[in-house]
Amino acid sequence: MKESTLVSNNKTRNSVWPGLDSAALVHSAAVFRYIRELIRSAGGVLPFDQYMEAVLYAPGLGYYAAGARKFGEDGDFVTAPEMGDLFGHCLAREAEQILAAIPDAVVLEFGAGSGALAETLITALAQSGRLPSQYNIVEISPDLRQRQHERLTPLCKRYGVTLQWQESLPQSPFNGLILANEVVDAFPVTRFRVERGQLQRAGVRLDGDAFAWDWMDDLDADGMEAQLAQRHQLAEGYVTEACPRAHAWIRALGSCLKQGVALIFDYGFPGDEYYLSQRDCGTLRCHYRHRAHDDPFLYPGLQDITCHVDFSALADAGREAGLQLLGYTSQEAYLLSLGLMELAAPRDDDDQRAILARSAQIKQLVLPSQMGEACKVMALGKAMEHPLAGFDLRDRSASL
Ligand SMILES: C[S@@+](CC[C@H](N)C(=O)[O-])C[C@H]1O[C@@H](n2cnc3c(N)ncnc32)[C@H](O)[C@@H]1O
């Protein structure tokens, strides 16, 4: 990816994408001004991870912290639980076994989005008689917390489940199931490149009334980026990302989990595949109204920015944090192991439309050309005796 192709320009910005109303553009301009001040206070160049943090999470301004629709057909992207209830029903089968094995188990969902997964899971667990007494959510976005509250409070009242929001992972010992679907790919990443044999860190500078890339020579020689560059022998010109925050998050998981499982679902690969020589532009992707592109400077605050997950790095961080790798596979193999096809079988009261909708959902979830192979599942845990059912068909832990 050449720097020039990434420098955005306000005129193209306004003409490239349809569907932008004036309120959205006013909001994006406010985000632009906020980040411009951050850049000025940082002395002219803001490290990219701080830019990503601000455009996604700055209170009242960032993509996740303001009122953008985000999910579903009217939003910017669709996640597995948003497609229908099959993903949640499969997961409920795994959850039943985990919850049955742990006394006083609690479910904690990290980054619960619209509450779709929680809704299906609580309903399915109620039907199977395996409801936990408590369903906890850690959600950074006040707007989404409100949506979760409206959607889940009546359901939890009906089933007698205590629903709570927490600011962060628990500080005290936690027993139960931790879920994170498409959250780690939304953690801010550092971006770096190999230039004349040295590593440089990406930053963001002002270029008139737009943002542009800049490169700084201030990377820590022992930092994560240097270790990755050495391990994967990154060549001259290679541009990629690292996610030190994912490591910090796994460390926090390791400190709080006493007995239980963390299931992490996300787009990503093992390290050797992530840092392939051919993947020399990294995996940064932006999502706006179901269009994916690679310019994080377009419409600040209006588009999602994600980066694929290096699952080998997560597994290493897990080991260091005292967590056992309990399984790693594709979303396709995981859902099929949990009986996706049986759960999707036609029901007596199905009409033609329901059958068609369910088969469309199956295709999206498992076809390799859709989410089936690109999305992976990793289970990390402690003090769990029995293997997890989701990895029955295929466990690719050895590839990490
Ligand atoms: C791409 S959405 C996925 C939502 C949901 N899990 C789903 O599958 O539909 C990412 C979610 O993670 C939340 N999130 C991102 N970073 C977070 C953090 N550090 N702590 C808690 N929630 C976070 C976002 O607000 C959002 O709810």
Tab-separated table of C-alpha atoms and ligand atoms in Angstrom:
chain	number	residue	atom	x	y	z
A	1	MET	CA	0.000	0.000	0.000
A	2	LYS	CA	1.571	3.273	-1.076
A	3	GLU	CA	1.310	6.235	1.275
A	4	SER	CA	-0.183	8.415	-1.430
A	5	THR	CA	-3.164	6.102	-1.903
A	6	LEU	CA	-3.927	6.442	1.786
A	7	VAL	CA	-3.912	10.197	1.989
A	8	SER	CA	-7.527	11.197	1.949
A	9	ASN	CA	-8.993	14.397	0.647
A	10	ASN	CA	-12.150	16.044	1.894
A	11	LYS	CA	-13.589	16.582	-1.578
A	12	THR	CA	-13.357	12.920	-2.557
A	13	ARG	CA	-14.516	12.096	0.937
A	14	ASN	CA	-17.807	13.815	0.347
A	15	SER	CA	-18.375	12.444	-3.115
A	16	VAL	CA	-17.207	8.831	-2.803
A	17	TRP	CA	-19.928	7.425	-0.567
A	18	PRO	CA	-23.668	7.772	-0.964
A	19	GLY	CA	-26.067	7.979	1.951
A	20	LEU	CA	-24.258	10.601	4.016
A	21	ASP	CA	-26.700	13.116	5.437
A	22	SER	CA	-25.707	16.538	6.674
A	23	ALA	CA	-25.978	15.504	10.358
A	24	ALA	CA	-23.454	12.717	9.746
A	25	LEU	CA	-21.063	15.098	8.018
A	26	VAL	CA	-21.410	17.640	10.844
A	27	HIS	CA	-20.621	14.864	13.334
A	28	SER	CA	-17.600	13.711	11.341
A	29	ALA	CA	-16.323	17.289	11.146
A	30	ALA	CA	-16.531	17.509	14.965
A	31	VAL	CA	-14.539	14.269	15.258
A	32	PHE	CA	-12.011	15.702	12.783
A	33	ARG	CA	-11.581	18.848	14.904
A	34	TYR	CA	-11.173	16.755	18.077
A	35	ILE	CA	-8.443	14.636	16.484
A	36	ARG	CA	-6.772	17.679	14.984
A	37	GLU	CA	-6.338	18.971	18.550
A	38	LEU	CA	-4.940	15.602	19.662
A	39	ILE	CA	-2.428	15.745	16.806
A	40	ARG	CA	-1.419	19.291	17.726
A	41	SER	CA	-1.050	18.384	21.419
A	42	ALA	CA	1.076	15.384	20.449
A	43	GLY	CA	3.464	17.731	18.636
A	44	GLY	CA	2.238	17.170	15.076
A	45	VAL	CA	2.039	13.368	14.817
A	46	LEU	CA	-0.387	11.148	16.724
A	47	PRO	CA	0.554	7.437	17.018
A	48	PHE	CA	-1.893	5.400	14.934
A	49	ASP	CA	-3.227	3.342	17.889
A	50	GLN	CA	-4.202	6.606	19.614
A	51	TYR	CA	-5.895	7.812	16.419
A	52	MET	CA	-7.835	4.513	16.181
A	53	GLU	CA	-8.809	4.731	19.846
A	54	ALA	CA	-10.136	8.273	19.350
A	55	VAL	CA	-12.109	7.654	16.127
A	56	LEU	CA	-13.724	4.547	17.597
A	57	TYR	CA	-14.135	5.337	21.292
A	58	ALA	CA	-13.765	9.066	22.128
A	59	PRO	CA	-16.715	9.799	24.448
A	60	GLY	CA	-19.681	11.213	22.512
A	61	LEU	CA	-17.699	11.302	19.267
A	62	GLY	CA	-16.139	7.941	18.396
A	63	TYR	CA	-17.831	5.411	16.137
A	64	TYR	CA	-18.775	3.150	19.069
A	65	ALA	CA	-19.373	5.982	21.516
A	66	ALA	CA	-21.876	8.024	19.505
A	67	GLY	CA	-25.183	7.034	17.979
A	68	ALA	CA	-24.197	5.355	14.661
A	69	ARG	CA	-26.462	2.423	13.793
A	70	LYS	CA	-23.466	0.053	13.256
A	71	PHE	CA	-25.162	-3.379	13.011
A	72	GLY	CA	-27.527	-4.931	10.487
A	73	GLU	CA	-28.743	-4.007	7.025
A	74	ASP	CA	-29.104	-0.290	7.844
A	75	GLY	CA	-25.737	-0.243	9.580
A	76	ASP	CA	-22.179	-0.830	8.443
A	77	PHE	CA	-21.560	-4.533	9.039
A	78	VAL	CA	-23.272	-7.759	10.119
A	79	THR	CA	-21.890	-10.093	12.775
A	80	ALA	CA	-22.800	-13.780	13.238
A	81	PRO	CA	-25.345	-13.193	16.058
A	82	GLU	CA	-26.964	-10.431	13.987
A	83	MET	CA	-27.723	-12.836	11.114
A	84	GLY	CA	-30.240	-14.837	13.113
A	85	ASP	CA	-30.347	-17.174	16.081
A	86	LEU	CA	-28.373	-20.182	14.769
A	87	PHE	CA	-24.976	-18.951	15.990
A	88	GLY	CA	-26.408	-18.346	19.479
A	89	HIS	CA	-28.175	-21.715	19.578
A	90	CYS	CA	-24.943	-23.532	18.675
A	91	LEU	CA	-23.091	-21.591	21.334
A	92	ALA	CA	-25.791	-22.437	23.868
A	93	ARG	CA	-24.935	-26.131	23.414
A	94	GLU	CA	-21.306	-25.439	24.353
A	95	ALA	CA	-22.358	-23.113	27.166
A	96	GLU	CA	-24.684	-25.753	28.695
A	97	GLN	CA	-21.784	-28.156	29.143
A	98	ILE	CA	-19.408	-25.539	30.498
A	99	LEU	CA	-21.970	-24.168	32.943
A	100	ALA	CA	-22.900	-27.689	34.093
A	101	ALA	CA	-19.260	-28.401	34.971
A	102	ILE	CA	-18.742	-25.286	37.134
A	103	PRO	CA	-20.548	-24.579	40.409
A	104	ASP	CA	-22.041	-21.050	40.560
A	105	ALA	CA	-20.965	-20.292	37.002
A	106	VAL	CA	-21.625	-16.831	35.576
A	107	VAL	CA	-21.666	-15.740	31.922
A	108	LEU	CA	-19.728	-12.600	31.027
A	109	GLU	CA	-20.001	-11.180	27.534
A	110	PHE	CA	-17.319	-8.737	26.470
A	111	GLY	CA	-18.506	-6.198	23.865
A	112	ALA	CA	-22.113	-7.366	23.523
A	113	GLY	CA	-23.087	-5.070	20.629
A	114	SER	CA	-26.838	-4.871	20.139
A	115	GLY	CA	-27.447	-7.677	22.689
A	116	ALA	CA	-28.424	-10.183	19.956
A	117	LEU	CA	-26.173	-12.986	21.184
A	118	ALA	CA	-27.185	-12.496	24.824
A	119	GLU	CA	-30.861	-12.616	23.843
A	120	THR	CA	-30.552	-15.936	21.982
A	121	LEU	CA	-28.247	-17.458	24.572
A	122	ILE	CA	-30.416	-16.574	27.567
A	123	THR	CA	-33.540	-17.852	25.777
A	124	ALA	CA	-31.854	-21.127	24.737
A	125	LEU	CA	-30.326	-21.711	28.175
A	126	ALA	CA	-33.711	-21.094	29.794
A	127	GLN	CA	-35.234	-23.740	27.518
A	128	SER	CA	-32.581	-26.285	28.461
A	129	GLY	CA	-32.806	-25.474	32.189
A	130	ARG	CA	-29.148	-24.365	32.359
A	131	LEU	CA	-29.580	-20.651	32.975
A	132	PRO	CA	-26.800	-19.013	34.975
A	133	SER	CA	-27.943	-16.858	37.879
A	134	GLN	CA	-26.067	-13.917	36.399
A	135	TYR	CA	-25.346	-12.531	32.910
A	136	ASN	CA	-22.686	-9.822	33.010
A	137	ILE	CA	-21.635	-7.504	30.211
A	138	VAL	CA	-18.540	-5.373	29.748
A	139	GLU	CA	-19.424	-2.763	27.139
A	140	ILE	CA	-17.356	0.307	26.377
A	141	SER	CA	-20.065	2.057	24.362
A	142	PRO	CA	-22.715	3.997	26.364
A	143	ASP	CA	-25.007	3.950	23.323
A	144	LEU	CA	-24.788	0.151	22.989
A	145	ARG	CA	-25.134	-0.315	26.757
A	146	GLN	CA	-28.453	1.516	26.507
A	147	ARG	CA	-29.587	-0.668	23.602
A	148	GLN	CA	-28.562	-3.811	25.518
A	149	HIS	CA	-30.456	-2.583	28.565
A	150	GLU	CA	-33.674	-2.054	26.589
A	151	ARG	CA	-33.427	-5.392	24.805
A	152	LEU	CA	-32.306	-7.659	27.650
A	153	THR	CA	-33.818	-6.300	30.863
A	154	PRO	CA	-37.380	-7.630	30.255
A	155	LEU	CA	-35.999	-11.020	29.182
A	156	CYS	CA	-33.761	-11.346	32.232
A	157	LYS	CA	-36.631	-10.291	34.512
A	158	ARG	CA	-38.843	-12.971	32.959
A	159	TYR	CA	-36.257	-15.682	33.616
A	160	GLY	CA	-34.985	-14.378	36.958
A	161	VAL	CA	-31.438	-13.762	35.695
A	162	THR	CA	-29.470	-10.892	37.219
A	163	LEU	CA	-28.191	-8.665	34.411
A	164	GLN	CA	-25.237	-6.429	35.226
A	165	TRP	CA	-22.822	-4.171	33.412
A	166	GLN	CA	-19.217	-3.971	34.571
A	167	GLU	CA	-16.578	-1.410	33.669
A	168	SER	CA	-13.905	-4.023	32.984
A	169	LEU	CA	-13.029	-7.673	33.430
A	170	PRO	CA	-13.554	-8.686	37.086
A	171	GLN	CA	-10.797	-7.908	39.585
A	172	SER	CA	-11.892	-10.825	41.767
A	173	PRO	CA	-11.796	-14.555	40.849
A	174	PHE	CA	-14.300	-15.440	38.132
A	175	ASN	CA	-15.913	-18.850	37.517
A	176	GLY	CA	-17.813	-19.417	34.310
A	177	LEU	CA	-17.920	-18.557	30.640
A	178	ILE	CA	-16.466	-15.439	29.010
A	179	LEU	CA	-17.551	-14.608	25.449
A	180	ALA	CA	-16.074	-12.127	22.999
A	181	ASN	CA	-17.450	-12.109	19.465
A	182	GLU	CA	-15.737	-9.718	17.067
A	183	VAL	CA	-14.333	-7.565	19.841
A	184	VAL	CA	-10.592	-8.173	19.671
A	185	ASP	CA	-10.563	-7.006	16.033
A	186	ALA	CA	-11.889	-3.663	17.258
A	187	PHE	CA	-9.001	-3.102	19.717
A	188	PRO	CA	-6.723	-0.250	18.605
A	189	VAL	CA	-3.557	-1.529	16.909
A	190	THR	CA	-0.113	-0.123	16.314
A	191	ARG	CA	0.969	-0.008	12.682
A	192	PHE	CA	4.605	-0.353	11.652
A	193	ARG	CA	6.871	-0.876	8.650
A	194	VAL	CA	10.353	-1.980	7.771
A	195	GLU	CA	12.223	0.933	6.208
A	196	ARG	CA	15.914	0.779	5.322
A	197	GLY	CA	16.311	-2.167	7.693
A	198	GLN	CA	14.761	-0.286	10.653
A	199	LEU	CA	11.281	-0.418	12.130
A	200	GLN	CA	9.102	2.669	11.961
A	201	ARG	CA	5.820	3.274	13.755
A	202	ALA	CA	2.871	4.756	11.878
A	203	GLY	CA	1.414	8.036	13.012
A	204	VAL	CA	-1.191	10.441	11.755
A	205	ARG	CA	-0.452	14.042	10.788
A	206	LEU	CA	-2.482	16.856	9.332
A	207	ASP	CA	-2.424	17.435	5.601
A	208	GLY	CA	-4.487	20.581	5.043
A	209	ASP	CA	-8.047	19.654	5.973
A	210	ALA	CA	-7.357	15.901	5.960
A	211	PHE	CA	-5.226	13.345	7.774
A	212	ALA	CA	-2.180	11.626	6.312
A	213	TRP	CA	0.251	8.918	7.334
A	214	ASP	CA	3.547	9.738	8.977
A	215	TRP	CA	6.303	7.416	10.193
A	216	MET	CA	8.283	7.689	13.427
A	217	ASP	CA	11.599	6.074	14.446
A	218	ASP	CA	10.645	5.622	18.098
A	219	LEU	CA	9.746	1.926	18.381
A	220	ASP	CA	10.962	0.085	21.453
A	221	ALA	CA	13.776	-2.286	20.408
A	222	ASP	CA	12.355	-5.026	22.669
A	223	GLY	CA	8.696	-4.268	21.969
A	224	MET	CA	6.089	-6.509	20.418
A	225	GLU	CA	6.634	-5.064	16.928
A	226	ALA	CA	10.380	-5.793	17.029
A	227	GLN	CA	9.714	-9.344	18.228
A	228	LEU	CA	7.187	-9.937	15.447
A	229	ALA	CA	9.518	-8.483	12.809
A	230	GLN	CA	12.285	-10.773	13.945
A	231	ARG	CA	10.170	-13.915	14.350
A	232	HIS	CA	8.562	-13.558	10.924
A	233	GLN	CA	11.631	-12.107	9.191
A	234	LEU	CA	9.639	-9.166	7.827
A	235	ALA	CA	11.213	-7.827	4.648
A	236	GLU	CA	12.030	-4.294	3.512
A	237	GLY	CA	8.857	-2.300	2.790
A	238	TYR	CA	6.593	-4.619	4.774
A	239	VAL	CA	3.715	-2.756	6.503
A	240	THR	CA	1.652	-4.465	9.171
A	241	GLU	CA	0.045	-4.192	12.607
A	242	ALA	CA	0.465	-5.465	16.159
A	243	CYS	CA	-2.049	-5.460	18.973
A	244	PRO	CA	-0.393	-4.986	22.371
A	245	ARG	CA	-3.845	-4.268	23.826
A	246	ALA	CA	-5.036	-7.757	23.006
A	247	HIS	CA	-2.130	-9.069	25.089
A	248	ALA	CA	-3.019	-6.840	27.997
A	249	TRP	CA	-6.611	-8.080	27.727
A	250	ILE	CA	-5.521	-11.733	27.749
A	251	ARG	CA	-3.338	-11.017	30.790
A	252	ALA	CA	-6.389	-9.560	32.553
A	253	LEU	CA	-8.389	-12.667	31.559
A	254	GLY	CA	-5.664	-14.885	32.984
A	255	SER	CA	-5.685	-13.007	36.282
A	256	CYS	CA	-9.439	-13.145	36.806
A	257	LEU	CA	-10.395	-16.597	35.469
A	258	LYS	CA	-10.296	-19.182	38.244
A	259	GLN	CA	-12.321	-21.937	36.622
A	260	GLY	CA	-13.920	-21.703	33.208
A	261	VAL	CA	-13.537	-20.916	29.547
A	262	ALA	CA	-13.079	-17.810	27.410
A	263	LEU	CA	-14.390	-18.224	23.861
A	264	ILE	CA	-12.949	-15.689	21.448
A	265	PHE	CA	-14.465	-15.426	17.949
A	266	ASP	CA	-12.865	-13.213	15.347
A	267	TYR	CA	-11.445	-12.721	11.899
A	268	GLY	CA	-7.820	-13.791	11.942
A	269	PHE	CA	-5.127	-16.374	11.369
A	270	PRO	CA	-2.156	-18.066	13.029
A	271	GLY	CA	0.957	-15.838	13.133
A	272	ASP	CA	2.721	-17.565	10.217
A	273	GLU	CA	-0.237	-16.868	7.977
A	274	TYR	CA	-0.823	-13.348	9.343
A	275	TYR	CA	2.732	-12.219	8.646
A	276	LEU	CA	3.042	-13.995	5.279
A	277	SER	CA	5.453	-12.187	2.969
A	278	GLN	CA	2.605	-11.608	0.486
A	279	ARG	CA	0.447	-9.871	3.125
A	280	ASP	CA	2.721	-6.836	3.061
A	281	CYS	CA	0.033	-4.182	3.538
A	282	GLY	CA	-1.362	-5.550	6.820
A	283	THR	CA	-5.006	-6.294	7.529
A	284	LEU	CA	-6.446	-2.923	8.499
A	285	ARG	CA	-10.025	-2.681	7.163
A	286	CYS	CA	-12.694	-0.016	7.441
A	287	HIS	CA	-16.410	-0.680	7.190
A	288	TYR	CA	-18.998	1.829	6.131
A	289	ARG	CA	-22.493	0.854	4.956
A	290	HIS	CA	-21.314	-2.641	4.005
A	291	ARG	CA	-18.383	-1.335	2.001
A	292	ALA	CA	-14.915	-2.415	3.077
A	293	HIS	CA	-11.864	-0.351	2.210
A	294	ASP	CA	-8.466	0.471	3.668
A	295	ASP	CA	-8.529	4.213	4.342
A	296	PRO	CA	-8.920	4.848	8.101
A	297	PHE	CA	-8.929	8.618	7.512
A	298	LEU	CA	-12.230	8.710	5.632
A	299	TYR	CA	-15.243	9.997	7.577
A	300	PRO	CA	-13.647	9.907	11.057
A	301	GLY	CA	-16.260	8.732	13.545
A	302	LEU	CA	-18.624	7.395	10.893
A	303	GLN	CA	-16.869	4.173	9.932
A	304	ASP	CA	-15.683	1.130	11.839
A	305	ILE	CA	-11.969	0.285	11.718
A	306	THR	CA	-10.825	-3.271	12.366
A	307	CYS	CA	-7.714	-5.363	12.141
A	308	HIS	CA	-7.440	-9.150	11.921
A	309	VAL	CA	-6.344	-11.086	14.994
A	310	ASP	CA	-3.005	-12.905	15.280
A	311	PHE	CA	-4.272	-15.994	17.121
A	312	SER	CA	-0.739	-17.347	17.733
A	313	ALA	CA	0.063	-14.172	19.646
A	314	LEU	CA	-3.165	-14.575	21.659
A	315	ALA	CA	-2.323	-18.222	22.451
A	316	ASP	CA	1.202	-17.203	23.582
A	317	ALA	CA	-0.208	-14.429	25.739
A	318	GLY	CA	-2.693	-16.938	27.176
A	319	ARG	CA	0.067	-19.409	28.075
A	320	GLU	CA	2.059	-16.627	29.761
A	321	ALA	CA	-1.082	-15.696	31.704
A	322	GLY	CA	-1.605	-19.262	32.947
A	323	LEU	CA	-4.422	-20.097	30.544
A	324	GLN	CA	-4.645	-23.404	28.730
A	325	LEU	CA	-5.364	-23.491	25.009
A	326	LEU	CA	-8.504	-25.645	24.836
A	327	GLY	CA	-9.116	-25.396	21.101
A	328	TYR	CA	-8.742	-23.359	17.934
A	329	THR	CA	-10.662	-23.864	14.721
A	330	SER	CA	-12.673	-22.186	11.982
A	331	GLN	CA	-16.190	-20.908	12.656
A	332	GLU	CA	-17.444	-23.464	10.131
A	333	ALA	CA	-15.930	-26.474	11.940
A	334	TYR	CA	-16.990	-25.087	15.318
A	335	LEU	CA	-20.654	-24.564	14.423
A	336	LEU	CA	-20.915	-27.873	12.568
A	337	SER	CA	-19.405	-29.675	15.588
A	338	LEU	CA	-22.101	-28.156	17.754
A	339	GLY	CA	-24.875	-29.471	15.502
A	340	LEU	CA	-25.638	-26.480	13.287
A	341	MET	CA	-27.344	-28.618	10.648
A	342	GLU	CA	-29.523	-30.373	13.202
A	343	LEU	CA	-30.490	-27.060	14.800
A	344	ALA	CA	-31.342	-25.655	11.367
A	345	ALA	CA	-33.522	-28.584	10.303
A	346	PRO	CA	-37.001	-27.565	9.056
A	347	ARG	CA	-39.628	-27.318	11.782
A	348	ASP	CA	-43.327	-28.243	11.539
A	349	ASP	CA	-44.480	-24.623	11.612
A	350	ASP	CA	-41.917	-23.382	9.054
A	351	ASP	CA	-43.153	-21.626	5.948
A	352	GLN	CA	-41.115	-21.319	2.748
A	353	ARG	CA	-39.748	-17.936	3.768
A	354	ALA	CA	-38.400	-19.231	7.117
A	355	ILE	CA	-36.696	-22.158	5.376
A	356	LEU	CA	-35.046	-19.866	2.839
A	357	ALA	CA	-33.927	-17.397	5.532
A	358	ARG	CA	-32.373	-20.195	7.557
A	359	SER	CA	-30.487	-21.623	4.602
A	360	ALA	CA	-29.151	-18.133	3.786
A	361	GLN	CA	-27.996	-17.865	7.400
A	362	ILE	CA	-26.203	-21.234	7.236
A	363	LYS	CA	-24.397	-20.192	4.068
A	364	GLN	CA	-23.215	-16.927	5.635
A	365	LEU	CA	-22.041	-18.668	8.783
A	366	VAL	CA	-20.168	-21.610	7.295
A	367	LEU	CA	-19.273	-21.145	3.630
A	368	PRO	CA	-15.512	-20.601	3.263
A	369	SER	CA	-16.246	-17.719	0.862
A	370	GLN	CA	-18.297	-15.999	3.603
A	371	MET	CA	-17.478	-16.182	7.348
A	372	GLY	CA	-16.831	-19.935	7.641
A	373	GLU	CA	-13.064	-19.910	7.211
A	374	ALA	CA	-12.116	-16.267	7.737
A	375	CYS	CA	-13.670	-16.271	11.218
A	376	LYS	CA	-11.945	-18.390	13.859
A	377	VAL	CA	-12.770	-19.556	17.375
A	378	MET	CA	-10.259	-19.911	20.173
A	379	ALA	CA	-10.949	-21.337	23.627
A	380	LEU	CA	-8.673	-20.503	26.544
A	381	GLY	CA	-9.438	-21.856	29.978
A	382	LYS	CA	-8.506	-22.984	33.422
A	383	ALA	CA	-9.405	-26.031	35.501
A	384	MET	CA	-11.643	-27.573	32.834
A	385	GLU	CA	-11.589	-31.376	32.751
A	386	HIS	CA	-13.603	-32.235	29.664
A	387	PRO	CA	-12.849	-31.340	26.049
A	388	LEU	CA	-15.118	-28.750	24.470
A	389	ALA	CA	-17.687	-30.104	22.014
A	390	GLY	CA	-17.106	-27.325	19.468
A	391	PHE	CA	-13.664	-28.680	18.588
A	392	ASP	CA	-14.823	-32.279	17.980
A	393	LEU	CA	-14.692	-32.166	14.187
A	394	ARG	CA	-11.432	-30.298	13.791
A	395	ASP	CA	-9.042	-28.712	16.266
A	396	ARG	CA	-6.299	-26.667	14.593
A	397	SER	CA	-4.455	-25.718	17.802
A	398	ALA	CA	-1.267	-27.232	16.378
A	399	SER	CA	-1.230	-24.552	13.655
A	400	LEU	CA	-0.694	-21.764	16.211
B	1	LIG	C1	-17.912	-5.323	16.197
B	1	LIG	S1	-18.826	-5.086	17.625
B	1	LIG	C2	-19.369	-6.747	17.992
B	1	LIG	C3	-20.600	-6.778	18.842
B	1	LIG	C4	-21.161	-8.149	19.188
B	1	LIG	N1	-20.240	-8.934	19.967
B	1	LIG	C5	-21.610	-8.902	17.957
B	1	LIG	O1	-21.023	-9.921	17.662
B	1	LIG	O2	-22.541	-8.435	17.292
B	1	LIG	C6	-17.613	-4.762	18.870
B	1	LIG	C7	-18.198	-4.583	20.255
B	1	LIG	O3	-17.143	-4.540	21.220
B	1	LIG	C8	-17.309	-3.385	22.038
B	1	LIG	N2	-15.980	-3.034	22.542
B	1	LIG	C9	-14.893	-2.689	21.827
B	1	LIG	N3	-13.831	-2.475	22.638
B	1	LIG	C10	-14.261	-2.731	23.889
B	1	LIG	C11	-13.638	-2.700	25.167
B	1	LIG	N4	-12.368	-2.353	25.314
B	1	LIG	N5	-14.381	-3.018	26.249
B	1	LIG	C12	-15.680	-3.383	26.114
B	1	LIG	N6	-16.333	-3.402	24.922
B	1	LIG	C13	-15.630	-3.097	23.836
B	1	LIG	C14	-17.982	-2.404	21.092
B	1	LIG	O4	-18.581	-1.328	21.738
B	1	LIG	C15	-19.007	-3.330	20.438
B	1	LIG	O5	-20.086	-3.627	21.287
